[in-house]
Coordinates of C-alpha atoms in Angstrom, one line a residue:
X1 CA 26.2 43.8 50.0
X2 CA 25.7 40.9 52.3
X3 CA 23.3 41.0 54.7
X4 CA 22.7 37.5 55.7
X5 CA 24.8 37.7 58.8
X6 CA 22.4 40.3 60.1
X7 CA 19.4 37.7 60.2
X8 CA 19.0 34.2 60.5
X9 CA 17.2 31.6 58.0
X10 CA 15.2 30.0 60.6
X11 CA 13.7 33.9 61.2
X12 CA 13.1 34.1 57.8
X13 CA 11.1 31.2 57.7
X14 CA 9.4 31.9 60.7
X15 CA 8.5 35.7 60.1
X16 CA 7.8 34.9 56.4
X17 CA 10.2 37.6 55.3
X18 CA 9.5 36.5 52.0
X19 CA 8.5 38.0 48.6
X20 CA 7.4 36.4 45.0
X21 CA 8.3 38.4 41.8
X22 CA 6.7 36.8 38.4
X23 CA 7.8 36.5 35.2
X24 CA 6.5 35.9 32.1
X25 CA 5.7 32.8 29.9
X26 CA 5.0 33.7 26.5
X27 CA 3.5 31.6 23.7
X28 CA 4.4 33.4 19.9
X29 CA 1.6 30.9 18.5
X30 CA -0.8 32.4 20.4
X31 CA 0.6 35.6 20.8
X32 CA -0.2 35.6 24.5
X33 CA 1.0 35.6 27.8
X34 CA 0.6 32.0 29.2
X35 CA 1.9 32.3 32.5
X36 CA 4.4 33.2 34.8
X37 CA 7.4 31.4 36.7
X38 CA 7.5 32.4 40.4
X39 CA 10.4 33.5 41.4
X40 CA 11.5 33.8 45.5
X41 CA 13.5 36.5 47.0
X42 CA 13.9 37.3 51.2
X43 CA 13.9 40.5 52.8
X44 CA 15.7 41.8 55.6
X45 CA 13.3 42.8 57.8
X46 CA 16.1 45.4 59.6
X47 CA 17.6 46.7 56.9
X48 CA 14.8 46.8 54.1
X49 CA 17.6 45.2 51.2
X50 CA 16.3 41.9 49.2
X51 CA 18.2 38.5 49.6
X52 CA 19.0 37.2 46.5
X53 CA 17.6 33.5 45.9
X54 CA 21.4 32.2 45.4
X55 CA 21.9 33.5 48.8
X56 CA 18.9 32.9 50.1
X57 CA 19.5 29.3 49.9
X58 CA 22.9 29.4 50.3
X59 CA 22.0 30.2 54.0
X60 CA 20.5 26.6 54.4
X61 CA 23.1 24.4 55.8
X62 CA 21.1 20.8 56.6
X63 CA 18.4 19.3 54.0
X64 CA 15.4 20.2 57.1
X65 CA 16.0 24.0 57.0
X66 CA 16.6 23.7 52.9
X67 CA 12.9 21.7 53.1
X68 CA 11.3 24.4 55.0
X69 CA 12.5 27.4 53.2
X70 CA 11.3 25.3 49.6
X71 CA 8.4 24.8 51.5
X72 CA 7.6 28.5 52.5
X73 CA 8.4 29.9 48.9
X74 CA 5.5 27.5 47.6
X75 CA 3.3 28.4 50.0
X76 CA 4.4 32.8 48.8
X77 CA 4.0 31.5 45.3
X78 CA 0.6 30.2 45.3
X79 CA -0.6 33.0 47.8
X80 CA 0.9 35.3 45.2
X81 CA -0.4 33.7 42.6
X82 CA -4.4 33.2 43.7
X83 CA -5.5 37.0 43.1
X84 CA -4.4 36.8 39.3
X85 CA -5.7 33.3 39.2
X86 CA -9.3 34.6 39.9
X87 CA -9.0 37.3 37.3
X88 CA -8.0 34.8 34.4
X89 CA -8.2 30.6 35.4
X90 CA -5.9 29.8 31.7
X91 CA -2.9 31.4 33.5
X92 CA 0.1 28.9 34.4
X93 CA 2.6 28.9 37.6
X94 CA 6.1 27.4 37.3
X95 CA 6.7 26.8 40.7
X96 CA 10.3 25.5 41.6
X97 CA 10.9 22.6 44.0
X98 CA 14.8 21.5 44.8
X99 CA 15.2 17.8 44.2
X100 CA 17.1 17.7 46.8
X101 CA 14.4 17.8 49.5
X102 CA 12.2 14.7 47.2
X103 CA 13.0 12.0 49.4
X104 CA 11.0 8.8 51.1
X105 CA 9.7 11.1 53.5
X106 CA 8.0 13.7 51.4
X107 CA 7.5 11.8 48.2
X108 CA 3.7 11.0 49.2
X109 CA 2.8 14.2 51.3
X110 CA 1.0 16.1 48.9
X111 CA 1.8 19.6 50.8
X112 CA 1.7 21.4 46.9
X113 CA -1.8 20.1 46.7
X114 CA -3.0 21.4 50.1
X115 CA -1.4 24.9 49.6
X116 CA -3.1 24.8 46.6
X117 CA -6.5 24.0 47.3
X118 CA -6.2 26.7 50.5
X119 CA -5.4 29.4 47.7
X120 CA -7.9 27.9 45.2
X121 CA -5.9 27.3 42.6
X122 CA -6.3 24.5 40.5
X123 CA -3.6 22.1 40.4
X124 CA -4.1 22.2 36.7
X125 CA -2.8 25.2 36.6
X126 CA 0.4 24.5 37.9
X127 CA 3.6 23.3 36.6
X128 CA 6.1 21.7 38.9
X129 CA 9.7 22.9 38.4
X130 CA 13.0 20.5 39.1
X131 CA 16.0 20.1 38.5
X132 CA 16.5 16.6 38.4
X133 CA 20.1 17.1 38.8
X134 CA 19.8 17.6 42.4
X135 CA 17.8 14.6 43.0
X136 CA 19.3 12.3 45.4
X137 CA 17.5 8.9 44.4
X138 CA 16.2 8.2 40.3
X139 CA 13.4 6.0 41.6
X140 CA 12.4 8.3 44.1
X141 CA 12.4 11.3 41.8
X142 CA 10.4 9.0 39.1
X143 CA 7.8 8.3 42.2
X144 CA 7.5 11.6 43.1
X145 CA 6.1 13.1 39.3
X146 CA 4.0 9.8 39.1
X147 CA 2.4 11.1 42.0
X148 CA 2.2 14.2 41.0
X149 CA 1.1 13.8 37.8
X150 CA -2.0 11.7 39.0
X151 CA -2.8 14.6 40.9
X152 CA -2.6 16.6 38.2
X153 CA 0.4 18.9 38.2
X154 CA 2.0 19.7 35.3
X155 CA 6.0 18.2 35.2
X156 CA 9.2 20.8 33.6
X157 CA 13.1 19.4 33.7
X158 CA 14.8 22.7 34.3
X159 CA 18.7 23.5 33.2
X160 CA 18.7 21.1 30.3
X161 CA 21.4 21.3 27.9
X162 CA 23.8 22.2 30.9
X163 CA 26.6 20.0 32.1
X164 CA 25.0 18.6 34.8
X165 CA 21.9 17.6 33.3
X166 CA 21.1 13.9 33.2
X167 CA 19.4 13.2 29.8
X168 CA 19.0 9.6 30.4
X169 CA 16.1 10.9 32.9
X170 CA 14.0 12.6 30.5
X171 CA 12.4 9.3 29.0
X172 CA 12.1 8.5 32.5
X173 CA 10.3 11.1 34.1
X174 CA 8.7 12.3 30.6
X175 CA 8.3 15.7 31.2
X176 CA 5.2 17.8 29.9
X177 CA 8.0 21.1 29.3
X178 CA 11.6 21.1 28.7
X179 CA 13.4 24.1 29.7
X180 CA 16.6 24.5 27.8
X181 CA 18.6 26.4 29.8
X182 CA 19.9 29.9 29.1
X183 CA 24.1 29.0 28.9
X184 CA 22.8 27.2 25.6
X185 CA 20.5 30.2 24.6
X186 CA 22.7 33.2 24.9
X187 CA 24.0 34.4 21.6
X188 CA 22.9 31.1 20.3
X189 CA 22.5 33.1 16.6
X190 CA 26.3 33.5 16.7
X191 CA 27.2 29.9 18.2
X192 CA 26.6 26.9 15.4
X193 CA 27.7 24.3 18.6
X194 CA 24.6 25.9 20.7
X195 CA 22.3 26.0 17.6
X196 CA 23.1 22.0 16.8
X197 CA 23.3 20.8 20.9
X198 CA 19.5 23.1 21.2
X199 CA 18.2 21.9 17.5
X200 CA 18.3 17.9 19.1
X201 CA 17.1 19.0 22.6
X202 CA 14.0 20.6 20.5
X203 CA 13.7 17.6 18.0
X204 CA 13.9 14.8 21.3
X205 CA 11.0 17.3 22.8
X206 CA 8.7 16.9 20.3
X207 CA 9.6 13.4 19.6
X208 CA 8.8 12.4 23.2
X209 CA 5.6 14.8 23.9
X210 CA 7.4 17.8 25.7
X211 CA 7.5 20.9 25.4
X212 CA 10.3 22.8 24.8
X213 CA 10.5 26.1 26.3
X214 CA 13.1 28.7 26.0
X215 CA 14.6 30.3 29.3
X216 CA 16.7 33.3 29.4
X217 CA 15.8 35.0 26.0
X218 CA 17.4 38.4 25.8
X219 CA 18.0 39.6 22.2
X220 CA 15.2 39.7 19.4
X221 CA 17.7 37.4 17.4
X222 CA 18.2 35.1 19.6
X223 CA 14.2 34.6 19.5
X224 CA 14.1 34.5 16.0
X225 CA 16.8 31.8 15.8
X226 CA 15.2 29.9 18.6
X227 CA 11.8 29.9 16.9
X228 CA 13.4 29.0 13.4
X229 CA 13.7 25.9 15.7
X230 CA 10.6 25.4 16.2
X231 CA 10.2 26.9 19.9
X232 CA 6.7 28.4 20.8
X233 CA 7.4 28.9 25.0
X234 CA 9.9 31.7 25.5
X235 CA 10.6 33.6 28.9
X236 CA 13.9 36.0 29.4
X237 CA 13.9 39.8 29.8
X238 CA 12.9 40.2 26.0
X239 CA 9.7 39.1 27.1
X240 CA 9.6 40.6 30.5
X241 CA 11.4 41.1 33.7
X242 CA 10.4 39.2 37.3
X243 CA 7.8 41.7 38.6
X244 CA 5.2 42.0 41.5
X245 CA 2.0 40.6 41.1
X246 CA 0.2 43.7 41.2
X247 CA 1.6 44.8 37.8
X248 CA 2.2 41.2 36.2
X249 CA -1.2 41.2 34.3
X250 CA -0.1 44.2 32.8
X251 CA 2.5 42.3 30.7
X252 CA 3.7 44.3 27.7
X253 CA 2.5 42.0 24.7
X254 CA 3.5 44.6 21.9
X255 CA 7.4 42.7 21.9
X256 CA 5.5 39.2 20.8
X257 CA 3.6 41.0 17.9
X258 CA 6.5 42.4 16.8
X259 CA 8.7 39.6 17.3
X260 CA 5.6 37.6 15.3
X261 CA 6.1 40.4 12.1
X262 CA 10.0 40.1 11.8
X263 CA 10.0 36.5 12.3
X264 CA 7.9 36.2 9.2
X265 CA 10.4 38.4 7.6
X266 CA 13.1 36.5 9.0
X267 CA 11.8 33.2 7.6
X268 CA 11.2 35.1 3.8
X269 CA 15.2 36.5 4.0
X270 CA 16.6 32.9 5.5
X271 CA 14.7 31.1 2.4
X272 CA 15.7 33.4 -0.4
X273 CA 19.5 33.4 1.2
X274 CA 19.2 29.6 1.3
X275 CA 18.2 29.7 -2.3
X276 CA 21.0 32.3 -3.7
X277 CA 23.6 29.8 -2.0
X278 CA 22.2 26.8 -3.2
X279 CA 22.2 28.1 -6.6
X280 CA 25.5 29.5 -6.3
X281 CA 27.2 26.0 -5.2
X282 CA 25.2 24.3 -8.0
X283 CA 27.3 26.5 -10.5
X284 CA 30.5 26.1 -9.0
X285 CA 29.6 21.9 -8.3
X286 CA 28.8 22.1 -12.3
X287 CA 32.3 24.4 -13.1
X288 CA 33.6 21.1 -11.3
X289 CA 32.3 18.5 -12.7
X290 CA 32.4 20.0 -16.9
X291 CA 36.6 20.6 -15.5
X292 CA 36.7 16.9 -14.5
X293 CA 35.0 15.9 -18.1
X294 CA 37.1 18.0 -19.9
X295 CA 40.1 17.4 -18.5
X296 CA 40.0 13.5 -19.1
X297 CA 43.5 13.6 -19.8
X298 CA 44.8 14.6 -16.4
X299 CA 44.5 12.9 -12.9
X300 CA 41.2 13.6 -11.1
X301 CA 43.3 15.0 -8.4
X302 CA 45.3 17.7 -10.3
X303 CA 41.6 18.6 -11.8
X304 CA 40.6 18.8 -8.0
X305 CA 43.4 20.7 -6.3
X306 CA 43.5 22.8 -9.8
X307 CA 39.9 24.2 -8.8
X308 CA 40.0 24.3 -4.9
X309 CA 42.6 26.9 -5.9
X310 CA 40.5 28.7 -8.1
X311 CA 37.9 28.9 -5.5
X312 CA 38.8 29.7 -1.6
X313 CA 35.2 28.9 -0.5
X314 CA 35.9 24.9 -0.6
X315 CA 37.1 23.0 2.1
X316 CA 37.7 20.3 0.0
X317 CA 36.4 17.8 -2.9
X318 CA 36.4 14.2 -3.2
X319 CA 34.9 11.5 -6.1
X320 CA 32.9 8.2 -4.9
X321 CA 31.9 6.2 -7.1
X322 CA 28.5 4.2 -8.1
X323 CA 28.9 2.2 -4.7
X324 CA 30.1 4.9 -2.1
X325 CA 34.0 4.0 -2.1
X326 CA 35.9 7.0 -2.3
X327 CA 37.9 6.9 -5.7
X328 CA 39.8 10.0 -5.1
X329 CA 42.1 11.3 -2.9
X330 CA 40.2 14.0 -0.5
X331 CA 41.7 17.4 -2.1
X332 CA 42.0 19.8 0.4
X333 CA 42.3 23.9 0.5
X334 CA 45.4 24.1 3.1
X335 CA 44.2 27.5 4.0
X336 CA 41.2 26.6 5.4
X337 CA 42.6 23.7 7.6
X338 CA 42.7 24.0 11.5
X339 CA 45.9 24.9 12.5
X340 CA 46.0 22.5 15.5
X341 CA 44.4 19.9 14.0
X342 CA 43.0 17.5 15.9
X343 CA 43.3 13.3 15.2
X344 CA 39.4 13.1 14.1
X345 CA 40.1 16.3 11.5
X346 CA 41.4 13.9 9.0
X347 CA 40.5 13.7 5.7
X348 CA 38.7 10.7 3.9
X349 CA 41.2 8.5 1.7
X350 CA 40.7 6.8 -0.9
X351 CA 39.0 3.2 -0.6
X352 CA 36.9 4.9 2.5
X353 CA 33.2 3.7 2.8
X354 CA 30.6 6.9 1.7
X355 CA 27.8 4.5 1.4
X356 CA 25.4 5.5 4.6
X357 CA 26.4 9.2 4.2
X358 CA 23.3 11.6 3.4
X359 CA 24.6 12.8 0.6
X360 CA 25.6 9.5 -1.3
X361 CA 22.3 7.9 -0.5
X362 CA 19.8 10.9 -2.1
X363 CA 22.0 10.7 -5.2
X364 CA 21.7 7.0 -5.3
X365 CA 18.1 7.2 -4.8
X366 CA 17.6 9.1 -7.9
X367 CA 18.0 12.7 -7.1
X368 CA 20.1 15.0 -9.6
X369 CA 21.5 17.1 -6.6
X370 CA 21.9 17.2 -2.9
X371 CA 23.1 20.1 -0.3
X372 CA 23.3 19.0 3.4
X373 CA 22.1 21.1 6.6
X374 CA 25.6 22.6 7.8
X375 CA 27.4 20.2 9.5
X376 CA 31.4 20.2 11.1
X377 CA 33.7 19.3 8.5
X378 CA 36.0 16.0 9.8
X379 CA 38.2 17.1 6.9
X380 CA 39.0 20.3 8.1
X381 CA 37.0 20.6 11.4
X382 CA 35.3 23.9 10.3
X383 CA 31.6 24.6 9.4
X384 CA 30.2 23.2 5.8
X385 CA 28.0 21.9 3.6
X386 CA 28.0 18.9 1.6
X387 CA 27.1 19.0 -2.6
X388 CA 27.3 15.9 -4.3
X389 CA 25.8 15.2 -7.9
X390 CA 26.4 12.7 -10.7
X391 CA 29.3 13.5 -13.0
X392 CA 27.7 11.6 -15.6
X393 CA 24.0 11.2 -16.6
X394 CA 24.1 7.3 -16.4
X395 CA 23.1 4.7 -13.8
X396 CA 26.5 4.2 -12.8
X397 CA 28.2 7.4 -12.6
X398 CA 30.8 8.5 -10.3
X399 CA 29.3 11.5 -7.6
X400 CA 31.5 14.4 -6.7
X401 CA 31.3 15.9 -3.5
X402 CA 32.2 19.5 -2.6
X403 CA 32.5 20.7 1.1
X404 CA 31.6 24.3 0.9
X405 CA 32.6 26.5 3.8
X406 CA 29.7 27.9 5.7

């Protein structure tokens, strides 16, 4: 139901029809509740019903009634916020601020810092939300966090990984916490482009001295894939719901425990899977490669079509030699191409370059076997892993290469 006709922003702001729900930042390291994000909602002071924050701000139609409304859900956050502060000074607050009111004219003012200090909250305590997206002005954004950082706010890029996300800014603004945002979270388990696009977001996190924290969490495997990632921050309704402050501290911790025990059992069965299926494409690499000795007397390429259709499980299989040109055509299983195929699904000739691929390089480094992570196939355009080993004990043996389907 809408019921923003019935009541004006302006008296919202004015009468402070305002509430802050919280909810939960966990850390599975420590096994602990960390913080909280504050969340704003409005309330119709006629009717009793909640104004949803999309439609809260919605109601704001210039950027000086958009200000003063961020400006008033701060001020409910921290007031919020202060009683829970006193009871335990680790706890964090996420507090959002729209880029879109950062400008020449509040990128100095320190207003944050003053509701702060009123509420007695530290400032160290308190992590400053944006979505850089909406900024109007890089060098103004980039002034604004150097300011606040030298007062000693804690910096988060929210909604990264979505489309509108400007990555180029995060070396930029070099944010303490990156939060990946939840359209790249949900089912990520089941999604292998999710899995890759939040694997780099993690790995460029680290790499730089963020963060990364995991928003929207709803499913225990989605945790479990996320923190197979290495992911410690998590918030989502697995881990809680938004709820009033009166009841936050009483946070149900007994999910992260658990989630702690099957992750550890998680991380046993993903191992010993890996191992089975590395095993298992070792034997069929070797079938392979004793056919292709065997068989001296036929072309490498009847030995290679002969055994992709023997065994369904192969995208296709190739043979570079000692240098990494590709001496063989690219054999291919034709029931596992894509059907609409695009131009960059084509496979490798022969005479094509192989010498900066992963899986030519460990060979020639010394190594009797290597299996890549799983990667998309530009043979075939579907999910696989790479085997390559010598054919031939000697210096100067030819490597076959396998694509196994994943």
């Amino acid at each position: 139901m809408n019921t923003s006709p019935t009541i004006a922003i302006h008296e919202i702001i004015e009468r402070e029809c305002l509430i802050t729900v919280l909810q939960p930042l966990v850390s599975m390291n420590r096994k602990s509740l960390i913080g909280f994000e504050a969340l704003s909602r409005a309330v119709n002071p006629y009717t009793g019903e909640l104004i949803p924050p999309v439609e809260l701000f919605s109601m704001c139609k210039d950027l000086w009634t958009l200000t003063r409304l961020d400006r008033a859900c701060r001020k409910k956050a921290l007031e919020t916020f202060a009683p829970i502060s006193k009871k335990d000074r680790t706890l964090l607050l996420s507090i959002n601020i729209d880029a879109a009111i950062i400008n020449s004219d509040t990128i100095d003012y320190g207003l944050t810092g003053k509701m702060a200090a009123e509420c007695e909250v530290s400032v160290s305590n308190l992590i400053l939300e944006i979505i850089e997206s909406k900024a109007g002005s890089d060098l103004t954004l980039e002034k604004f966090v150097e300011n606040s950082r030298k007062r000693g706010f804690l910096i988060a890029l929210d909604d990264i990984g979505t489309g509108h996300s400007n990555l180029d800014r995060i070396p930029k603004l070099k944010p303490d916490i990156i939060k990946i945002d939840r359209s790249l979270i949900t089912d990520i388990n089941e999604k292998f482009h999710n899995l890759e696009v939040t694997r780099s977001l993690v790995n460029l996190a680290k790499s730089i001295g963020s963060l990364p924290l995991a928003e929207g969490v709803e499913t225990t495997q989605e945790a479990l894939t996320l923190m197979s990632l290495g992911i410690d921050v998590f918030q989502g309704y697995y881990f809680g719901k938004p709820v009033s402050a009166d009841i936050a501290l009483d946070t149900d911790i007994a999910p992260i425990h658990s989630l702690a025990s099957r992750f550890k059992t998680h991380m046993l069965e993903k191992l010993n899977r890996q191992k089975i299926m590395e095993n298992s494409y070792k034997r069929m690499t070797r079938k392979l490669r004793e056919a292709l000795i065997d068989g001296s007397e036929c072309t490498a390429d009847f030995i290679l079509s002969s055994f992709i259709t023997e065994n369904s499980t192969i995208e296709c299989a190739y043979i570079i030699d000692t240098n990494g040109i590709q001496r063989s055509e690219t054999i291919c299983n034709p029931f596992r191409l894509k059907k609409s195929r695009r131009l960059i699904y084509q496979p490798a000739p022969i005479g094509a370059d192989h010498s900066l691929k992963e899986y030519y390089l460990t060979i020639k480094s010394g190594k009797t076997w290597h299996t890549t992570d799983p990667y998309i196939s530009l043979a075939s355009g579907n999910q696989c892993v790479t085997v390559s080993t010598k054919l031939y004990d000697s210096p100067k043996s030819p490597i076959v290469c396998i694509d196994i389907s994943t």
